[in-house]
PDB file of C-alpha atoms in Angstrom:
ATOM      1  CA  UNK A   1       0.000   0.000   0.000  1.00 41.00           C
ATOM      2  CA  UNK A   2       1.167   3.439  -0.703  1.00 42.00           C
ATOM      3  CA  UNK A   3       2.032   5.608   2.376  1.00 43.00           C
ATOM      4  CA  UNK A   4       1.851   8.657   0.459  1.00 47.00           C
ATOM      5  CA  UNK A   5      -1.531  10.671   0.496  1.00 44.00           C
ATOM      6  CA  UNK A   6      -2.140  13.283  -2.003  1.00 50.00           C
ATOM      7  CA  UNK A   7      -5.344  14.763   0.151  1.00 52.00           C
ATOM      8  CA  UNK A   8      -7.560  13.527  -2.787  1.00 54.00           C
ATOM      9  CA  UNK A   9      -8.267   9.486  -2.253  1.00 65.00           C
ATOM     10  CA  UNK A  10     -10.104   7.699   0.536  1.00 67.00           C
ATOM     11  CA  UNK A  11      -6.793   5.469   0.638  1.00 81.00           C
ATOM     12  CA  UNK A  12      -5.660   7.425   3.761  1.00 89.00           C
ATOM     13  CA  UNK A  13      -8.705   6.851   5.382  1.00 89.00           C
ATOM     14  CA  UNK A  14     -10.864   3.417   6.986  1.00 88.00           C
ATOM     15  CA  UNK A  15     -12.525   1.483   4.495  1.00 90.00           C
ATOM     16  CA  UNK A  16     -14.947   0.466   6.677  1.00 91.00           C
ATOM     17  CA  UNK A  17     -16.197   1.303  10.271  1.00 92.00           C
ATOM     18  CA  UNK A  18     -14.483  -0.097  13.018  1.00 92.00           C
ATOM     19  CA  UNK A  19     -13.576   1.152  16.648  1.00 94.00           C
ATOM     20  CA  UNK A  20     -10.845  -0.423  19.200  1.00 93.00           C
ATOM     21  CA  UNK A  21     -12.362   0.000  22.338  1.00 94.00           C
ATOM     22  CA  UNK A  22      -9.222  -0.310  24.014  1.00 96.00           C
ATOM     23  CA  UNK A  23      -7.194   1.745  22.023  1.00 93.00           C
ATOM     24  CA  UNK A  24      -9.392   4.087  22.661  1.00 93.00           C
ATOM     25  CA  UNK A  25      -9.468   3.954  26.243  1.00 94.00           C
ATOM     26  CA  UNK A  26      -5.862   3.676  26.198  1.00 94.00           C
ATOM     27  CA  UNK A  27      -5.637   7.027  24.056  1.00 92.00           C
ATOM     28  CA  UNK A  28      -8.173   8.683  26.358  1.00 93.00           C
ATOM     29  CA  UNK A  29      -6.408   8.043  29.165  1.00 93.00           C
ATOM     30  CA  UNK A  30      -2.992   9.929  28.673  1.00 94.00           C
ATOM     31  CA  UNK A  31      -4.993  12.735  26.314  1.00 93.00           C
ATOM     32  CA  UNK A  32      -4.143  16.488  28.208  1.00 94.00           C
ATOM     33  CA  UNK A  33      -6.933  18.192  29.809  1.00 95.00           C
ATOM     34  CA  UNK A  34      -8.626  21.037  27.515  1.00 96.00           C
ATOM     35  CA  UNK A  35      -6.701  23.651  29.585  1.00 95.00           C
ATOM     36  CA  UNK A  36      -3.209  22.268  29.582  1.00 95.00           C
ATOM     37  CA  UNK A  37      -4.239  21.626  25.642  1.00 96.00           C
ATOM     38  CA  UNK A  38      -5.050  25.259  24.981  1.00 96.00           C
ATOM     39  CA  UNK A  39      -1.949  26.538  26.636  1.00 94.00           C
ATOM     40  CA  UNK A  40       0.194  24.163  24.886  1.00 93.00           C
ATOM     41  CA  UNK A  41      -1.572  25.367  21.463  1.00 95.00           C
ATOM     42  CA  UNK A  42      -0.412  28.925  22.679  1.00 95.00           C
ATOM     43  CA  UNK A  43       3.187  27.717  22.979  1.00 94.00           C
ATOM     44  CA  UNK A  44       3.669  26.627  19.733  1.00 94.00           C
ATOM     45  CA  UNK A  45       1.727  29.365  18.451  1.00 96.00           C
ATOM     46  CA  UNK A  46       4.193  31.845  19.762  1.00 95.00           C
ATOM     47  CA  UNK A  47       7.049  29.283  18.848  1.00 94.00           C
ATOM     48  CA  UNK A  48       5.808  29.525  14.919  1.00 95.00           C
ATOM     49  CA  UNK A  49       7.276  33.153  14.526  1.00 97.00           C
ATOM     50  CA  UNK A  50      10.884  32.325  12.968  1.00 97.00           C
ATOM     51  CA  UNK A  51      12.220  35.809  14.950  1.00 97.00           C
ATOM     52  CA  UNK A  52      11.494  34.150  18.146  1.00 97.00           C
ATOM     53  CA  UNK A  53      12.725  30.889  16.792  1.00 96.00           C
ATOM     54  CA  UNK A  54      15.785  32.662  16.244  1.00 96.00           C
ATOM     55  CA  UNK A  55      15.847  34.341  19.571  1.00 97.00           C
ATOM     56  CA  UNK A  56      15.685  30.926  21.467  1.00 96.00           C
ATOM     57  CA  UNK A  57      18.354  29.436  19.468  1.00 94.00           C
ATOM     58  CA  UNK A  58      20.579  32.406  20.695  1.00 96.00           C
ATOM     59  CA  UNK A  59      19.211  32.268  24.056  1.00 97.00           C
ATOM     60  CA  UNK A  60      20.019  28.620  24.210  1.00 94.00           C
ATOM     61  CA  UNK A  61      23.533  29.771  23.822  1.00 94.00           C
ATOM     62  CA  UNK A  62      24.197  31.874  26.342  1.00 96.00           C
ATOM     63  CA  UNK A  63      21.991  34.395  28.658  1.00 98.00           C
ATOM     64  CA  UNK A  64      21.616  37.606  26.169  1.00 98.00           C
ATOM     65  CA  UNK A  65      20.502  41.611  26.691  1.00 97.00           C
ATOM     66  CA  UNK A  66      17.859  43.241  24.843  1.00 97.00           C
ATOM     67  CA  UNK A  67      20.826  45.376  23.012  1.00 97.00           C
ATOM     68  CA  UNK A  68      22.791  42.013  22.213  1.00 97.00           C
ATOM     69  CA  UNK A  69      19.629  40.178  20.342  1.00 98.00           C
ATOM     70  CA  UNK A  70      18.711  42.871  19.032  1.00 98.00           C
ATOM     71  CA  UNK A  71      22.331  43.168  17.259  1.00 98.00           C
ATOM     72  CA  UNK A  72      22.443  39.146  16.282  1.00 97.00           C
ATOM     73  CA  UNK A  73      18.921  39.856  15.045  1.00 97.00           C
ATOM     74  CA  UNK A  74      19.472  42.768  13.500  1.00 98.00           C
ATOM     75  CA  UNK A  75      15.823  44.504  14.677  1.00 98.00           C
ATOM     76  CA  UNK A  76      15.570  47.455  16.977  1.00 97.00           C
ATOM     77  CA  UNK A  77      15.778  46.982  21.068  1.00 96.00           C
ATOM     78  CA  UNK A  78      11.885  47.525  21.069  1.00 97.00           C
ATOM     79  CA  UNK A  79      11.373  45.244  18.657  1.00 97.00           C
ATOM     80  CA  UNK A  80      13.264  42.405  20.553  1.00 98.00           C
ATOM     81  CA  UNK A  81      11.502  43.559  23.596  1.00 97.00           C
ATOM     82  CA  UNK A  82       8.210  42.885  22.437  1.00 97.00           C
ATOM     83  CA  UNK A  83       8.885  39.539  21.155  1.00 98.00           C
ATOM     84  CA  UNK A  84      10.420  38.968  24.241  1.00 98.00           C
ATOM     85  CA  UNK A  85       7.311  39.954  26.238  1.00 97.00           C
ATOM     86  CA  UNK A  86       5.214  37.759  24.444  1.00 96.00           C
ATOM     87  CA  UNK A  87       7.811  34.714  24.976  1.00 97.00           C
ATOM     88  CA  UNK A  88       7.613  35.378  28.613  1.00 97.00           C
ATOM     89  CA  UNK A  89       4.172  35.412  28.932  1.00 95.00           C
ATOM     90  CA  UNK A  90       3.931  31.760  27.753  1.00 95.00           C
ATOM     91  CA  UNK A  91       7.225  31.402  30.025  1.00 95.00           C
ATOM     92  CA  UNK A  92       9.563  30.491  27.511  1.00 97.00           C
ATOM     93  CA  UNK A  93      11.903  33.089  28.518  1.00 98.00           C
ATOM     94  CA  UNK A  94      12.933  34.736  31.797  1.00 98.00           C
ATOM     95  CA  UNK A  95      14.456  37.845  32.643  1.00 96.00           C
ATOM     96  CA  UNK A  96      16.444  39.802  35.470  1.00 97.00           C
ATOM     97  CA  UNK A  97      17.953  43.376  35.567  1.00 96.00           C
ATOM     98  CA  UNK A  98      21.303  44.474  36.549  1.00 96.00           C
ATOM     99  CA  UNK A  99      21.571  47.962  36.819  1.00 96.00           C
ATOM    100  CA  UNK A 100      19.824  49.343  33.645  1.00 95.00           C
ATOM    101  CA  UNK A 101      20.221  46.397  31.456  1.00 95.00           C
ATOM    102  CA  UNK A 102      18.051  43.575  31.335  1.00 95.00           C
ATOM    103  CA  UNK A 103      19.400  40.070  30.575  1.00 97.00           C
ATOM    104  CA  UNK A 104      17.143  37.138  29.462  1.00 98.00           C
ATOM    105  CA  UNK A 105      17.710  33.645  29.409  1.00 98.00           C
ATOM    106  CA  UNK A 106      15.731  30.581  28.329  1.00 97.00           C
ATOM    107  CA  UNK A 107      12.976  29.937  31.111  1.00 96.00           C
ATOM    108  CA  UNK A 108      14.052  26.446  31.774  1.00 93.00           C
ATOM    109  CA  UNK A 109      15.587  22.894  30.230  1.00 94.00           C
ATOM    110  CA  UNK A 110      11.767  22.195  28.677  1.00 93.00           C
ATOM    111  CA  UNK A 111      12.471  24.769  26.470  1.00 93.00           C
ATOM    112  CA  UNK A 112      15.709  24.312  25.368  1.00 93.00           C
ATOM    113  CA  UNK A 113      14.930  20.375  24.919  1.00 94.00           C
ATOM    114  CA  UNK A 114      12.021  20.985  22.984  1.00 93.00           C
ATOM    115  CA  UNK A 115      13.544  23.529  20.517  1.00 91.00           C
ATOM    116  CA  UNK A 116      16.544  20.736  20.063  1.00 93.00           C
ATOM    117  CA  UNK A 117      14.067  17.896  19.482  1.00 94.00           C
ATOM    118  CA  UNK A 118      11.993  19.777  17.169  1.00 92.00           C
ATOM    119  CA  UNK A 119      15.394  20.685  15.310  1.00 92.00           C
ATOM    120  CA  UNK A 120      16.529  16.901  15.260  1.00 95.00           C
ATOM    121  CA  UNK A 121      12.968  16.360  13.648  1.00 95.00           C
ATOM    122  CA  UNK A 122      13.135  18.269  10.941  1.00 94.00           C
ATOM    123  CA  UNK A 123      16.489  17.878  10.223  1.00 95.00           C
ATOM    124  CA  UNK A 124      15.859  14.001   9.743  1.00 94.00           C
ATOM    125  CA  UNK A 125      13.794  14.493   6.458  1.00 78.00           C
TER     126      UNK A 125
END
């Protein structure tokens, strides 16, 4: 059988009706909650931008100020800023200040392993 689907043919589809009761059950049971659902929607929502992309790959590198990203991005500092507000809203990023300068840093490992698993992904194609 042909894995490939071109969107057009009922081959990628049941031929006729049948439902696993435990596979179903078994799916059910480790399925998120609507809420944790949502906000993980809302993650990779905010991960699609390619900026941001970009800005986690850099923060993954090393902890970074507003005025360095917005050098390797080439963007202005409010620019950056923004993106970065949004990022830390869905806690993908955190922040501290020293003095007038704030630094950010990737919020946690999560982030950093998920961004490196996603890269290994497509990179296997």
């Amino acid at each position: 059988m042909n894995s490939k689907s071109n969107g057009n043919s009922a081959g990628d589809m049941c031929e006729v009706q049948c439902v696993n009761e435990a596979n179903v059950q078994a799916a059910l049971g480790v399925m998120p909650d609507d809420g944790v659902v949502l906000a993980l929607a809302e993650t990779f929502k905010t991960l699609a931008d390619p900026t941001r992309l970009r800005m986690i790959a850099a923060l993954a590198a090393k902890e970074l100020c507003v005025c360095d990203l917005a050098q390797i991005l080439g963007l202005t500092g409010s620019a950056v800023s923004h993106q970065l507000r949004l990022m830390r809203g869905q806690k993908l990023v955190k922040y501290r200040k020293e003095g007038k300068i704030a630094y950010y840093a990737l919020d946690d490992t999560h982030v950093e392993a998920l961004i490196k698993q996603a890269v290994e992904h497509v990179e296997e194609g």
